[in-house]
Amino acid sequence: MAVETAGDETFPDIRDAVRKLCARFPGEYWRKLDAERAYPTEFVRALTESGFLSVLIPEEYGGSGLGLGAATAILEEIHRSGCNGGACHAQMYTMGTILRHGSPAQKQAYLPGIAEGTLRLQAFGVTEPTSGTDTTRIRTFAKREGDKYIVNGQKVWISRAEHSDLMLLLCRTTPRDQAAKPTEGMSVLLVDLRQAVGNGLTIRPIRTMINHATTELFFDNLEVPAENLIGQEGKGFRYILDGMNAERILIASECIGDARFFIDRASAYAREREVFGRPIGANQGIQFPIARNYVETEAANLMVQKAAAMFDAGQPCGTEANMGKMLASEASWHAADTCLQTHGGFGFAEEYDIERKFRETRLYQVAPISTNLILSHVGTHVLQMPKSF
C-alpha cells in the first residue's frame, strides 16, 4: 500500500496512467532483465507508445508540449512503482539541445521522429576518462575539413549508446589553450550512430553493479557531416547546460520515486512483520528511521518541484537543480538503507526487489554529478567562498 504524499496532488491523471502501465512490468520482469543484463525493450516501447517519452516535445513536432513538471511526475511514478526509467529517461530531455539551439531544418528533420519513437536520441557523449566532471578539459576533438568534421577521442560512462539511433556529442573544435576561456571552443555534433558504428566509432559495453547499459566510446577518424553541428561552433558548452539542468531535475524526481518506493515497502513490512508477538513497526527503533525518511523525502521533493517550476518559467535554475538532485539522491539513499535494515535478511533476497533498487539508487550519489561538486557549486557560486580547484 502506497503512503499518501503531497506529490500525489500534481498531475494525478498522468500519475495514474503511469502506475497502470508499470503494473504490467512487475518485479519478475526486472529481475529477469538483471540476470540476463538485457535492455527493457518492451517497457521502453510501452512508454513510447503511451507518449510519456515525448512529453517535453512541442505539439507542432508531435509531442505533448508539457513542461518539466509533468516529466518529473512520470519518472517519479515509474520509480515508485519499482521500475527503472534509466533505460530511456534521456529520450525525454536530450532532444532539448536541438529544440532550443538547432536550426529549423534540424528540428523538422529529427523532432517528429523522436516524438513518435521511430528515432531514439538518448545518448549524450560528454564524460571522458581523463577529464571526469571537469568538462572544459575534454580531449575528443572534431577537426573541420570541408563539409565534414573528423572526430578523434574517447568517451566513457555513456549510457544507452547501443540502444540509440542518434547521439549528442560534445567535443573540442578549438584547443583549450587557444580558446578565449575554458568554456569556449567546444561544439555539439549530432552523430548518427547507425552509420558511425564500424566506420570510425567503436562501442564497448562496461559491466557494472547495475543493469544500466553503459559504455565507453572510441572515435578514430569518424566523419560527421558539418550540417550536423548544433548552433554555432565553439558555443557548445552553453548549449548543453540547459540539458544538464533538466537531467538533474528529472533524475532527482526518480530519486523521489525511489525514496517513496522504499518508504512504502519499509512501512508496509513494519506493519505486517511480527517478532516477539507484535509488529516490528511498534518499536521506535524501526518506526522512527522510516518516519525520518518520509520527512526528508517530502522536503527534498519541494526543492525538486521548485527547480522544475523555475526551469519551465525559463528562469536560471542551475543552483536549484543541483540542490534538488543532492537532496533527493540523499533522501533515496537513506530510505534505501532503512528499508534494507527493516527487512533484515529478507532485504537481501532478490525476490523482494529491494536489493535491486538499493543498487540502482546508489548511483545517484555519483551521477550525473557528484555530491561534492554540488557542494562546491553552492560554496563558491552562492556563498562566494574561494575555489579549491
mmCIF file of C-alpha atoms in Angstrom:
data_model
loop_
_atom_site.group_PDB
_atom_site.id
_atom_site.type_symbol
_atom_site.label_atom_id
_atom_site.label_comp_id
_atom_site.label_asym_id
_atom_site.label_seq_id
_atom_site.Cartn_x
_atom_site.Cartn_y
_atom_site.Cartn_z
ATOM 1 C CA MET A 1 0.000 0.000 0.000
ATOM 2 C CA ALA A 2 1.416 3.368 -1.020
ATOM 3 C CA VAL A 3 1.614 6.130 1.546
ATOM 4 C CA GLU A 4 -0.251 9.346 0.711
ATOM 5 C CA THR A 5 2.154 12.174 -0.128
ATOM 6 C CA ALA A 6 1.930 15.766 -1.245
ATOM 7 C CA GLY A 7 3.478 14.797 -4.573
ATOM 8 C CA ASP A 8 0.380 12.780 -5.477
ATOM 9 C CA GLU A 9 -1.538 16.034 -5.948
ATOM 10 C CA THR A 10 0.379 17.030 -9.084
ATOM 11 C CA PHE A 11 -0.681 15.652 -12.489
ATOM 12 C CA PRO A 12 -2.972 12.958 -10.996
ATOM 13 C CA ASP A 13 -4.190 11.674 -14.387
ATOM 14 C CA ILE A 14 -0.646 11.248 -15.676
ATOM 15 C CA ARG A 15 0.446 9.546 -12.469
ATOM 16 C CA ASP A 16 -2.474 7.139 -12.579
ATOM 17 C CA ALA A 17 -1.749 6.230 -16.194
ATOM 18 C CA VAL A 18 1.929 5.631 -15.412
ATOM 19 C CA ARG A 19 1.073 3.419 -12.449
ATOM 20 C CA LYS A 20 -1.237 1.311 -14.608
ATOM 21 C CA LEU A 21 1.446 0.932 -17.272
ATOM 22 C CA CYS A 22 4.089 -0.014 -14.716
ATOM 23 C CA ALA A 23 1.792 -2.647 -13.214
ATOM 24 C CA ARG A 24 2.349 -4.593 -16.446
ATOM 25 C CA PHE A 25 6.070 -4.774 -15.622
ATOM 26 C CA PRO A 26 6.364 -6.245 -12.105
ATOM 27 C CA GLY A 27 9.496 -7.200 -10.226
ATOM 28 C CA GLU A 28 9.822 -10.510 -12.064
ATOM 29 C CA TYR A 29 10.274 -8.633 -15.338
ATOM 30 C CA TRP A 30 13.137 -6.522 -13.964
ATOM 31 C CA ARG A 31 14.814 -9.427 -12.174
ATOM 32 C CA LYS A 32 14.902 -11.409 -15.405
ATOM 33 C CA LEU A 33 16.474 -8.469 -17.215
ATOM 34 C CA ASP A 34 19.042 -8.098 -14.459
ATOM 35 C CA ALA A 35 20.012 -11.751 -14.692
ATOM 36 C CA GLU A 36 20.457 -11.505 -18.452
ATOM 37 C CA ARG A 37 21.931 -7.985 -18.499
ATOM 38 C CA ALA A 38 19.221 -7.199 -21.030
ATOM 39 C CA TYR A 39 17.635 -3.915 -22.126
ATOM 40 C CA PRO A 40 13.945 -3.380 -21.170
ATOM 41 C CA THR A 41 12.763 -3.170 -24.761
ATOM 42 C CA GLU A 42 9.111 -3.935 -24.025
ATOM 43 C CA PHE A 43 8.951 -1.392 -21.211
ATOM 44 C CA VAL A 44 10.525 1.339 -23.327
ATOM 45 C CA ARG A 45 8.155 0.518 -26.188
ATOM 46 C CA ALA A 46 5.151 0.821 -23.878
ATOM 47 C CA LEU A 47 6.330 4.204 -22.563
ATOM 48 C CA THR A 48 6.918 5.395 -26.121
ATOM 49 C CA GLU A 49 3.533 4.264 -27.414
ATOM 50 C CA SER A 50 1.831 5.925 -24.451
ATOM 51 C CA GLY A 51 3.508 9.233 -25.300
ATOM 52 C CA PHE A 52 5.307 9.571 -21.985
ATOM 53 C CA LEU A 53 8.772 9.958 -23.500
ATOM 54 C CA SER A 54 7.692 12.786 -25.828
ATOM 55 C CA VAL A 55 6.022 14.853 -23.132
ATOM 56 C CA LEU A 56 8.523 17.741 -23.465
ATOM 57 C CA ILE A 57 8.418 17.976 -27.265
ATOM 58 C CA PRO A 58 6.131 20.756 -28.585
ATOM 59 C CA GLU A 59 2.866 19.717 -30.195
ATOM 60 C CA GLU A 60 3.965 21.099 -33.577
ATOM 61 C CA TYR A 61 6.574 18.323 -33.690
ATOM 62 C CA GLY A 62 4.256 15.581 -32.454
ATOM 63 C CA GLY A 63 4.852 15.758 -28.700
ATOM 64 C CA SER A 64 2.618 16.699 -25.777
ATOM 65 C CA GLY A 65 4.117 20.145 -25.275
ATOM 66 C CA LEU A 66 4.038 19.856 -21.490
ATOM 67 C CA GLY A 67 6.617 21.136 -19.032
ATOM 68 C CA LEU A 68 9.287 19.592 -16.894
ATOM 69 C CA GLY A 69 6.809 19.335 -14.016
ATOM 70 C CA ALA A 70 4.839 16.723 -15.955
ATOM 71 C CA ALA A 71 8.030 14.861 -16.820
ATOM 72 C CA THR A 72 9.030 14.715 -13.150
ATOM 73 C CA ALA A 73 5.646 13.187 -12.314
ATOM 74 C CA ILE A 74 6.166 10.478 -14.949
ATOM 75 C CA LEU A 75 9.638 9.481 -13.811
ATOM 76 C CA GLU A 76 8.762 9.647 -10.120
ATOM 77 C CA GLU A 77 5.864 7.236 -10.598
ATOM 78 C CA ILE A 78 7.983 4.890 -12.736
ATOM 79 C CA HIS A 79 10.474 4.561 -9.908
ATOM 80 C CA ARG A 80 7.910 4.453 -7.121
ATOM 81 C CA SER A 81 6.303 1.548 -8.957
ATOM 82 C CA GLY A 82 9.553 -0.416 -8.769
ATOM 83 C CA CYS A 83 10.502 0.117 -12.408
ATOM 84 C CA ASN A 84 13.552 1.986 -13.722
ATOM 85 C CA GLY A 85 13.475 4.950 -16.106
ATOM 86 C CA GLY A 86 17.246 4.965 -16.563
ATOM 87 C CA ALA A 87 16.936 2.921 -19.733
ATOM 88 C CA CYS A 88 15.138 5.719 -21.548
ATOM 89 C CA HIS A 89 14.839 8.919 -19.500
ATOM 90 C CA ALA A 90 17.333 10.708 -21.768
ATOM 91 C CA GLN A 91 14.822 10.336 -24.615
ATOM 92 C CA MET A 92 12.835 12.968 -22.737
ATOM 93 C CA TYR A 93 15.444 15.686 -22.316
ATOM 94 C CA THR A 94 18.406 15.137 -24.668
ATOM 95 C CA MET A 95 16.377 16.480 -27.588
ATOM 96 C CA GLY A 96 16.199 19.814 -25.736
ATOM 97 C CA THR A 97 19.535 20.876 -27.215
ATOM 98 C CA ILE A 98 18.078 20.522 -30.714
ATOM 99 C CA LEU A 99 14.815 22.140 -29.674
ATOM 100 C CA ARG A 100 16.482 25.193 -28.155
ATOM 101 C CA HIS A 101 19.589 25.582 -30.304
ATOM 102 C CA GLY A 102 19.073 23.614 -33.508
ATOM 103 C CA SER A 103 18.203 25.119 -36.869
ATOM 104 C CA PRO A 104 14.619 24.965 -38.176
ATOM 105 C CA ALA A 105 15.733 22.271 -40.627
ATOM 106 C CA GLN A 106 17.281 20.188 -37.843
ATOM 107 C CA LYS A 107 14.187 20.478 -35.679
ATOM 108 C CA GLN A 108 11.955 19.359 -38.518
ATOM 109 C CA ALA A 109 14.302 16.556 -39.502
ATOM 110 C CA TYR A 110 14.604 14.994 -36.046
ATOM 111 C CA LEU A 111 11.986 16.070 -33.521
ATOM 112 C CA PRO A 112 8.922 14.425 -35.158
ATOM 113 C CA GLY A 113 10.755 11.084 -35.323
ATOM 114 C CA ILE A 114 11.930 11.412 -31.739
ATOM 115 C CA ALA A 115 8.380 12.239 -30.645
ATOM 116 C CA GLU A 116 6.853 9.185 -32.304
ATOM 117 C CA GLY A 117 9.699 6.908 -31.219
ATOM 118 C CA THR A 118 10.963 5.978 -34.677
ATOM 119 C CA LEU A 119 14.175 7.808 -33.784
ATOM 120 C CA ARG A 120 15.906 7.301 -30.477
ATOM 121 C CA LEU A 121 18.054 10.151 -29.212
ATOM 122 C CA GLN A 122 19.036 9.005 -25.752
ATOM 123 C CA ALA A 123 22.836 9.035 -25.785
ATOM 124 C CA PHE A 124 24.730 12.074 -24.519
ATOM 125 C CA GLY A 125 28.506 11.979 -25.096
ATOM 126 C CA VAL A 126 30.237 14.286 -22.615
ATOM 127 C CA THR A 127 32.329 12.498 -19.963
ATOM 128 C CA GLU A 128 35.870 11.336 -20.750
ATOM 129 C CA PRO A 129 38.302 9.114 -18.807
ATOM 130 C CA THR A 130 40.862 11.866 -18.239
ATOM 131 C CA SER A 131 38.511 14.756 -17.523
ATOM 132 C CA GLY A 132 35.694 13.306 -15.402
ATOM 133 C CA THR A 133 33.423 16.137 -14.351
ATOM 134 C CA ASP A 134 35.938 18.815 -15.429
ATOM 135 C CA THR A 135 34.159 19.185 -18.749
ATOM 136 C CA THR A 136 36.362 22.010 -20.013
ATOM 137 C CA ARG A 137 39.273 19.547 -20.222
ATOM 138 C CA ILE A 138 37.697 17.102 -22.640
ATOM 139 C CA ARG A 139 40.089 15.988 -25.380
ATOM 140 C CA THR A 140 37.816 14.493 -28.014
ATOM 141 C CA PHE A 141 38.484 16.761 -30.979
ATOM 142 C CA ALA A 142 36.499 17.463 -34.140
ATOM 143 C CA LYS A 143 38.536 18.982 -36.962
ATOM 144 C CA ARG A 144 36.632 20.746 -39.734
ATOM 145 C CA GLU A 145 37.589 19.552 -43.205
ATOM 146 C CA GLY A 146 35.358 20.971 -45.907
ATOM 147 C CA ASP A 147 31.788 19.829 -45.375
ATOM 148 C CA LYS A 148 32.571 17.412 -42.571
ATOM 149 C CA TYR A 149 34.205 17.078 -39.159
ATOM 150 C CA ILE A 150 36.805 14.414 -38.401
ATOM 151 C CA VAL A 151 36.388 13.223 -34.817
ATOM 152 C CA ASN A 152 39.037 11.521 -32.687
ATOM 153 C CA GLY A 153 38.968 10.750 -28.987
ATOM 154 C CA GLN A 154 37.259 8.727 -26.296
ATOM 155 C CA LYS A 155 34.187 8.951 -24.067
ATOM 156 C CA VAL A 156 33.213 6.886 -21.023
ATOM 157 C CA TRP A 157 30.076 6.177 -18.961
ATOM 158 C CA ILE A 158 27.883 6.868 -21.986
ATOM 159 C CA SER A 159 24.610 5.100 -21.255
ATOM 160 C CA ARG A 160 22.274 3.654 -23.904
ATOM 161 C CA ALA A 161 24.686 4.170 -26.835
ATOM 162 C CA GLU A 162 23.873 0.653 -28.016
ATOM 163 C CA HIS A 163 20.157 1.419 -27.853
ATOM 164 C CA SER A 164 20.070 4.808 -29.527
ATOM 165 C CA ASP A 165 19.968 5.920 -33.168
ATOM 166 C CA LEU A 166 21.480 9.328 -32.505
ATOM 167 C CA MET A 167 23.901 10.834 -30.001
ATOM 168 C CA LEU A 168 24.682 14.378 -28.945
ATOM 169 C CA LEU A 169 28.462 14.644 -28.816
ATOM 170 C CA LEU A 170 30.341 17.410 -27.036
ATOM 171 C CA CYS A 171 33.836 17.806 -28.413
ATOM 172 C CA ARG A 172 36.545 20.390 -28.771
ATOM 173 C CA THR A 173 36.790 22.288 -32.039
ATOM 174 C CA THR A 174 39.385 24.677 -30.625
ATOM 175 C CA PRO A 175 42.142 23.511 -28.239
ATOM 176 C CA ARG A 176 41.537 24.643 -24.658
ATOM 177 C CA ASP A 177 44.744 26.683 -24.531
ATOM 178 C CA GLN A 178 43.735 28.550 -27.684
ATOM 179 C CA ALA A 179 40.184 29.359 -26.643
ATOM 180 C CA ALA A 180 39.213 32.755 -25.209
ATOM 181 C CA LYS A 181 38.180 30.997 -21.992
ATOM 182 C CA PRO A 182 37.982 27.348 -20.895
ATOM 183 C CA THR A 183 34.242 27.034 -21.615
ATOM 184 C CA GLU A 184 34.708 28.279 -25.188
ATOM 185 C CA GLY A 185 35.876 26.197 -28.138
ATOM 186 C CA MET A 186 33.550 23.227 -27.534
ATOM 187 C CA SER A 187 30.890 22.261 -30.039
ATOM 188 C CA VAL A 188 27.909 19.918 -30.167
ATOM 189 C CA LEU A 189 27.613 17.455 -33.046
ATOM 190 C CA LEU A 190 24.657 15.185 -33.721
ATOM 191 C CA VAL A 191 26.098 11.770 -34.524
ATOM 192 C CA ASP A 192 24.080 9.145 -36.385
ATOM 193 C CA LEU A 193 25.125 6.012 -34.510
ATOM 194 C CA ARG A 194 23.611 3.745 -37.145
ATOM 195 C CA GLN A 195 26.176 4.970 -39.648
ATOM 196 C CA ALA A 196 29.039 5.669 -37.250
ATOM 197 C CA VAL A 197 29.470 2.253 -35.633
ATOM 198 C CA GLY A 198 32.132 0.380 -37.555
ATOM 199 C CA ASN A 199 33.040 3.476 -39.542
ATOM 200 C CA GLY A 200 35.180 5.274 -37.012
ATOM 201 C CA LEU A 201 33.189 4.595 -33.852
ATOM 202 C CA THR A 202 33.624 1.594 -31.579
ATOM 203 C CA ILE A 203 31.232 0.981 -28.673
ATOM 204 C CA ARG A 204 32.425 -1.155 -25.790
ATOM 205 C CA PRO A 205 29.978 -2.140 -23.023
ATOM 206 C CA ILE A 206 31.049 -1.674 -19.379
ATOM 207 C CA ARG A 207 29.745 -4.228 -16.906
ATOM 208 C CA THR A 208 28.672 -2.535 -13.677
ATOM 209 C CA MET A 209 26.799 -3.338 -10.464
ATOM 210 C CA ILE A 210 23.545 -2.164 -12.100
ATOM 211 C CA ASN A 211 21.967 -3.063 -15.436
ATOM 212 C CA HIS A 212 22.332 0.417 -16.938
ATOM 213 C CA ALA A 213 23.563 -0.267 -20.498
ATOM 214 C CA THR A 214 26.611 1.960 -20.051
ATOM 215 C CA THR A 215 29.530 2.009 -22.457
ATOM 216 C CA GLU A 216 32.801 3.603 -23.483
ATOM 217 C CA LEU A 217 33.219 5.036 -26.970
ATOM 218 C CA PHE A 218 36.303 5.238 -29.179
ATOM 219 C CA PHE A 219 36.466 7.676 -32.119
ATOM 220 C CA ASP A 220 39.020 7.010 -34.826
ATOM 221 C CA ASN A 221 38.674 9.486 -37.704
ATOM 222 C CA LEU A 222 34.893 9.386 -37.517
ATOM 223 C CA GLU A 223 33.354 11.585 -40.208
ATOM 224 C CA VAL A 224 30.352 13.696 -39.186
ATOM 225 C CA PRO A 225 28.621 15.977 -41.720
ATOM 226 C CA ALA A 226 29.160 19.664 -40.942
ATOM 227 C CA GLU A 227 25.386 20.138 -41.230
ATOM 228 C CA ASN A 228 25.101 18.097 -38.013
ATOM 229 C CA LEU A 229 26.666 20.916 -36.000
ATOM 230 C CA ILE A 230 24.120 22.229 -33.490
ATOM 231 C CA GLY A 231 24.160 26.015 -33.238
ATOM 232 C CA GLN A 232 27.459 27.849 -33.575
ATOM 233 C CA GLU A 233 30.855 26.239 -33.493
ATOM 234 C CA GLY A 234 32.625 26.808 -30.180
ATOM 235 C CA LYS A 235 29.454 27.585 -28.196
ATOM 236 C CA GLY A 236 28.519 24.009 -27.332
ATOM 237 C CA PHE A 237 29.189 24.141 -23.610
ATOM 238 C CA ARG A 238 26.486 26.765 -23.153
ATOM 239 C CA TYR A 239 24.075 24.682 -25.240
ATOM 240 C CA ILE A 240 24.336 21.626 -23.016
ATOM 241 C CA LEU A 241 23.865 23.455 -19.720
ATOM 242 C CA ASP A 242 20.064 23.571 -20.040
ATOM 243 C CA GLY A 243 20.113 19.871 -20.826
ATOM 244 C CA MET A 244 22.210 19.201 -17.744
ATOM 245 C CA ASN A 245 19.789 21.131 -15.542
ATOM 246 C CA ALA A 246 16.850 19.183 -16.979
ATOM 247 C CA GLU A 247 18.745 15.933 -16.449
ATOM 248 C CA ARG A 248 19.468 16.721 -12.803
ATOM 249 C CA ILE A 249 15.894 17.727 -12.068
ATOM 250 C CA LEU A 250 14.456 14.648 -13.764
ATOM 251 C CA ILE A 251 16.882 12.273 -12.076
ATOM 252 C CA ALA A 252 16.052 13.970 -8.792
ATOM 253 C CA SER A 253 12.410 13.081 -9.440
ATOM 254 C CA GLU A 254 13.462 9.471 -9.992
ATOM 255 C CA CYS A 255 15.182 9.602 -6.599
ATOM 256 C CA ILE A 256 11.980 10.893 -5.032
ATOM 257 C CA GLY A 257 10.200 7.930 -6.601
ATOM 258 C CA ASP A 258 12.851 5.533 -5.316
ATOM 259 C CA ALA A 259 12.607 7.012 -1.819
ATOM 260 C CA ARG A 260 8.833 6.590 -1.824
ATOM 261 C CA PHE A 261 9.226 3.015 -3.070
ATOM 262 C CA PHE A 262 11.483 2.235 -0.115
ATOM 263 C CA ILE A 263 9.253 4.051 2.379
ATOM 264 C CA ASP A 264 6.175 2.232 1.043
ATOM 265 C CA ARG A 265 7.910 -1.145 1.332
ATOM 266 C CA ALA A 266 9.506 -0.473 4.716
ATOM 267 C CA SER A 267 6.356 0.858 6.384
ATOM 268 C CA ALA A 268 4.221 -1.984 4.984
ATOM 269 C CA TYR A 269 6.694 -4.610 6.174
ATOM 270 C CA ALA A 270 6.961 -2.925 9.588
ATOM 271 C CA ARG A 271 3.176 -3.118 9.960
ATOM 272 C CA GLU A 272 2.974 -6.767 8.933
ATOM 273 C CA ARG A 273 6.117 -8.411 10.271
ATOM 274 C CA GLU A 274 5.682 -9.739 13.816
ATOM 275 C CA VAL A 275 8.536 -10.580 16.144
ATOM 276 C CA PHE A 276 8.172 -11.161 19.887
ATOM 277 C CA GLY A 277 4.412 -11.124 19.487
ATOM 278 C CA ARG A 278 3.926 -7.677 17.954
ATOM 279 C CA PRO A 279 4.553 -5.785 14.684
ATOM 280 C CA ILE A 280 8.135 -4.584 14.470
ATOM 281 C CA GLY A 281 6.822 -1.148 13.434
ATOM 282 C CA ALA A 282 5.652 -0.629 17.010
ATOM 283 C CA ASN A 283 9.295 -0.377 18.010
ATOM 284 C CA GLN A 284 10.590 3.171 17.795
ATOM 285 C CA GLY A 285 13.955 1.868 16.594
ATOM 286 C CA ILE A 286 12.152 0.675 13.449
ATOM 287 C CA GLN A 287 9.437 3.326 13.230
ATOM 288 C CA PHE A 288 11.455 6.498 13.681
ATOM 289 C CA PRO A 289 14.000 5.964 10.857
ATOM 290 C CA ILE A 290 11.168 5.322 8.390
ATOM 291 C CA ALA A 291 9.332 8.420 9.594
ATOM 292 C CA ARG A 292 12.537 10.455 9.233
ATOM 293 C CA ASN A 293 12.929 9.175 5.664
ATOM 294 C CA TYR A 294 9.393 10.341 4.906
ATOM 295 C CA VAL A 295 10.089 13.828 6.263
ATOM 296 C CA GLU A 296 13.375 14.062 4.360
ATOM 297 C CA THR A 297 11.742 12.921 1.115
ATOM 298 C CA GLU A 298 8.877 15.396 1.334
ATOM 299 C CA ALA A 299 11.319 18.244 1.946
ATOM 300 C CA ALA A 300 13.544 17.173 -0.954
ATOM 301 C CA ASN A 301 10.517 16.961 -3.225
ATOM 302 C CA LEU A 302 9.685 20.605 -2.582
ATOM 303 C CA MET A 303 13.120 21.640 -3.838
ATOM 304 C CA VAL A 304 12.796 19.405 -6.900
ATOM 305 C CA GLN A 305 9.408 20.907 -7.743
ATOM 306 C CA LYS A 306 10.775 24.418 -7.242
ATOM 307 C CA ALA A 307 13.627 23.693 -9.650
ATOM 308 C CA ALA A 308 11.216 22.242 -12.226
ATOM 309 C CA ALA A 309 8.934 25.263 -11.962
ATOM 310 C CA MET A 310 11.872 27.621 -12.456
ATOM 311 C CA PHE A 311 13.047 25.623 -15.476
ATOM 312 C CA ASP A 312 9.580 25.747 -17.023
ATOM 313 C CA ALA A 313 9.427 29.504 -16.396
ATOM 314 C CA GLY A 314 12.707 29.975 -18.247
ATOM 315 C CA GLN A 315 14.481 31.188 -15.122
ATOM 316 C CA PRO A 316 18.123 30.349 -14.307
ATOM 317 C CA CYS A 317 17.921 27.266 -12.118
ATOM 318 C CA GLY A 318 21.381 25.698 -12.016
ATOM 319 C CA THR A 319 21.701 26.056 -8.261
ATOM 320 C CA GLU A 320 18.181 24.786 -7.593
ATOM 321 C CA ALA A 321 18.658 21.843 -9.969
ATOM 322 C CA ASN A 322 21.858 20.898 -8.177
ATOM 323 C CA MET A 323 20.346 21.250 -4.709
ATOM 324 C CA GLY A 324 17.254 19.291 -5.702
ATOM 325 C CA LYS A 325 19.374 16.488 -7.096
ATOM 326 C CA MET A 326 21.543 16.347 -3.993
ATOM 327 C CA LEU A 327 18.651 16.378 -1.516
ATOM 328 C CA ALA A 328 16.606 13.833 -3.469
ATOM 329 C CA SER A 329 19.508 11.442 -4.002
ATOM 330 C CA GLU A 330 20.383 11.556 -0.316
ATOM 331 C CA ALA A 331 16.749 11.027 0.662
ATOM 332 C CA SER A 332 16.531 7.973 -1.595
ATOM 333 C CA TRP A 333 19.803 6.524 -0.334
ATOM 334 C CA HIS A 334 18.833 6.989 3.316
ATOM 335 C CA ALA A 335 15.430 5.415 2.642
ATOM 336 C CA ALA A 336 17.102 2.523 0.815
ATOM 337 C CA ASP A 337 19.349 1.821 3.781
ATOM 338 C CA THR A 338 16.428 1.978 6.217
ATOM 339 C CA CYS A 339 14.302 -0.286 4.034
ATOM 340 C CA LEU A 340 17.026 -2.904 3.768
ATOM 341 C CA GLN A 341 17.637 -2.775 7.510
ATOM 342 C CA THR A 342 13.905 -3.042 8.237
ATOM 343 C CA HIS A 343 13.614 -6.187 6.132
ATOM 344 C CA GLY A 344 16.688 -7.761 7.699
ATOM 345 C CA GLY A 345 17.847 -10.842 5.829
ATOM 346 C CA PHE A 346 14.828 -10.767 3.526
ATOM 347 C CA GLY A 347 16.011 -7.444 2.122
ATOM 348 C CA PHE A 348 18.955 -9.235 0.521
ATOM 349 C CA ALA A 349 16.711 -11.708 -1.292
ATOM 350 C CA GLU A 350 16.240 -10.847 -4.950
ATOM 351 C CA GLU A 351 12.536 -11.700 -4.899
ATOM 352 C CA TYR A 352 11.784 -8.685 -2.684
ATOM 353 C CA ASP A 353 13.284 -6.271 -5.279
ATOM 354 C CA ILE A 354 14.841 -4.183 -2.520
ATOM 355 C CA GLU A 355 18.442 -5.181 -3.210
ATOM 356 C CA ARG A 356 17.968 -4.285 -6.897
ATOM 357 C CA LYS A 357 16.529 -0.870 -6.144
ATOM 358 C CA PHE A 358 19.176 -0.417 -3.422
ATOM 359 C CA ARG A 359 21.896 -0.846 -6.056
ATOM 360 C CA GLU A 360 20.119 1.343 -8.585
ATOM 361 C CA THR A 361 19.542 4.320 -6.310
ATOM 362 C CA ARG A 362 23.150 4.288 -5.049
ATOM 363 C CA LEU A 363 24.249 5.507 -8.476
ATOM 364 C CA TYR A 364 22.781 8.939 -7.895
ATOM 365 C CA GLN A 365 25.275 9.800 -5.188
ATOM 366 C CA VAL A 366 27.807 9.796 -8.030
ATOM 367 C CA ALA A 367 25.962 10.658 -11.243
ATOM 368 C CA PRO A 368 25.038 12.723 -13.109
ATOM 369 C CA ILE A 369 27.060 14.976 -10.785
ATOM 370 C CA SER A 370 28.681 14.009 -7.516
ATOM 371 C CA THR A 371 27.539 15.421 -4.197
ATOM 372 C CA ASN A 372 30.917 17.041 -3.589
ATOM 373 C CA LEU A 373 30.711 19.061 -6.801
ATOM 374 C CA ILE A 374 27.234 20.251 -5.860
ATOM 375 C CA LEU A 375 28.562 21.417 -2.510
ATOM 376 C CA SER A 376 31.450 23.126 -4.292
ATOM 377 C CA HIS A 377 28.997 24.902 -6.590
ATOM 378 C CA VAL A 378 26.945 26.170 -3.666
ATOM 379 C CA GLY A 379 30.025 27.134 -1.665
ATOM 380 C CA THR A 380 31.643 29.145 -4.455
ATOM 381 C CA HIS A 381 28.766 30.396 -6.631
ATOM 382 C CA VAL A 382 26.168 31.023 -3.934
ATOM 383 C CA LEU A 383 28.185 31.666 -0.799
ATOM 384 C CA GLN A 384 31.080 33.351 -2.644
ATOM 385 C CA MET A 385 33.802 31.370 -0.891
ATOM 386 C CA PRO A 386 37.128 30.795 -2.697
ATOM 387 C CA LYS A 387 37.518 27.858 -5.063
ATOM 388 C CA SER A 388 39.595 24.884 -4.012
ATOM 389 C CA PHE A 389 40.458 23.951 -7.604
#
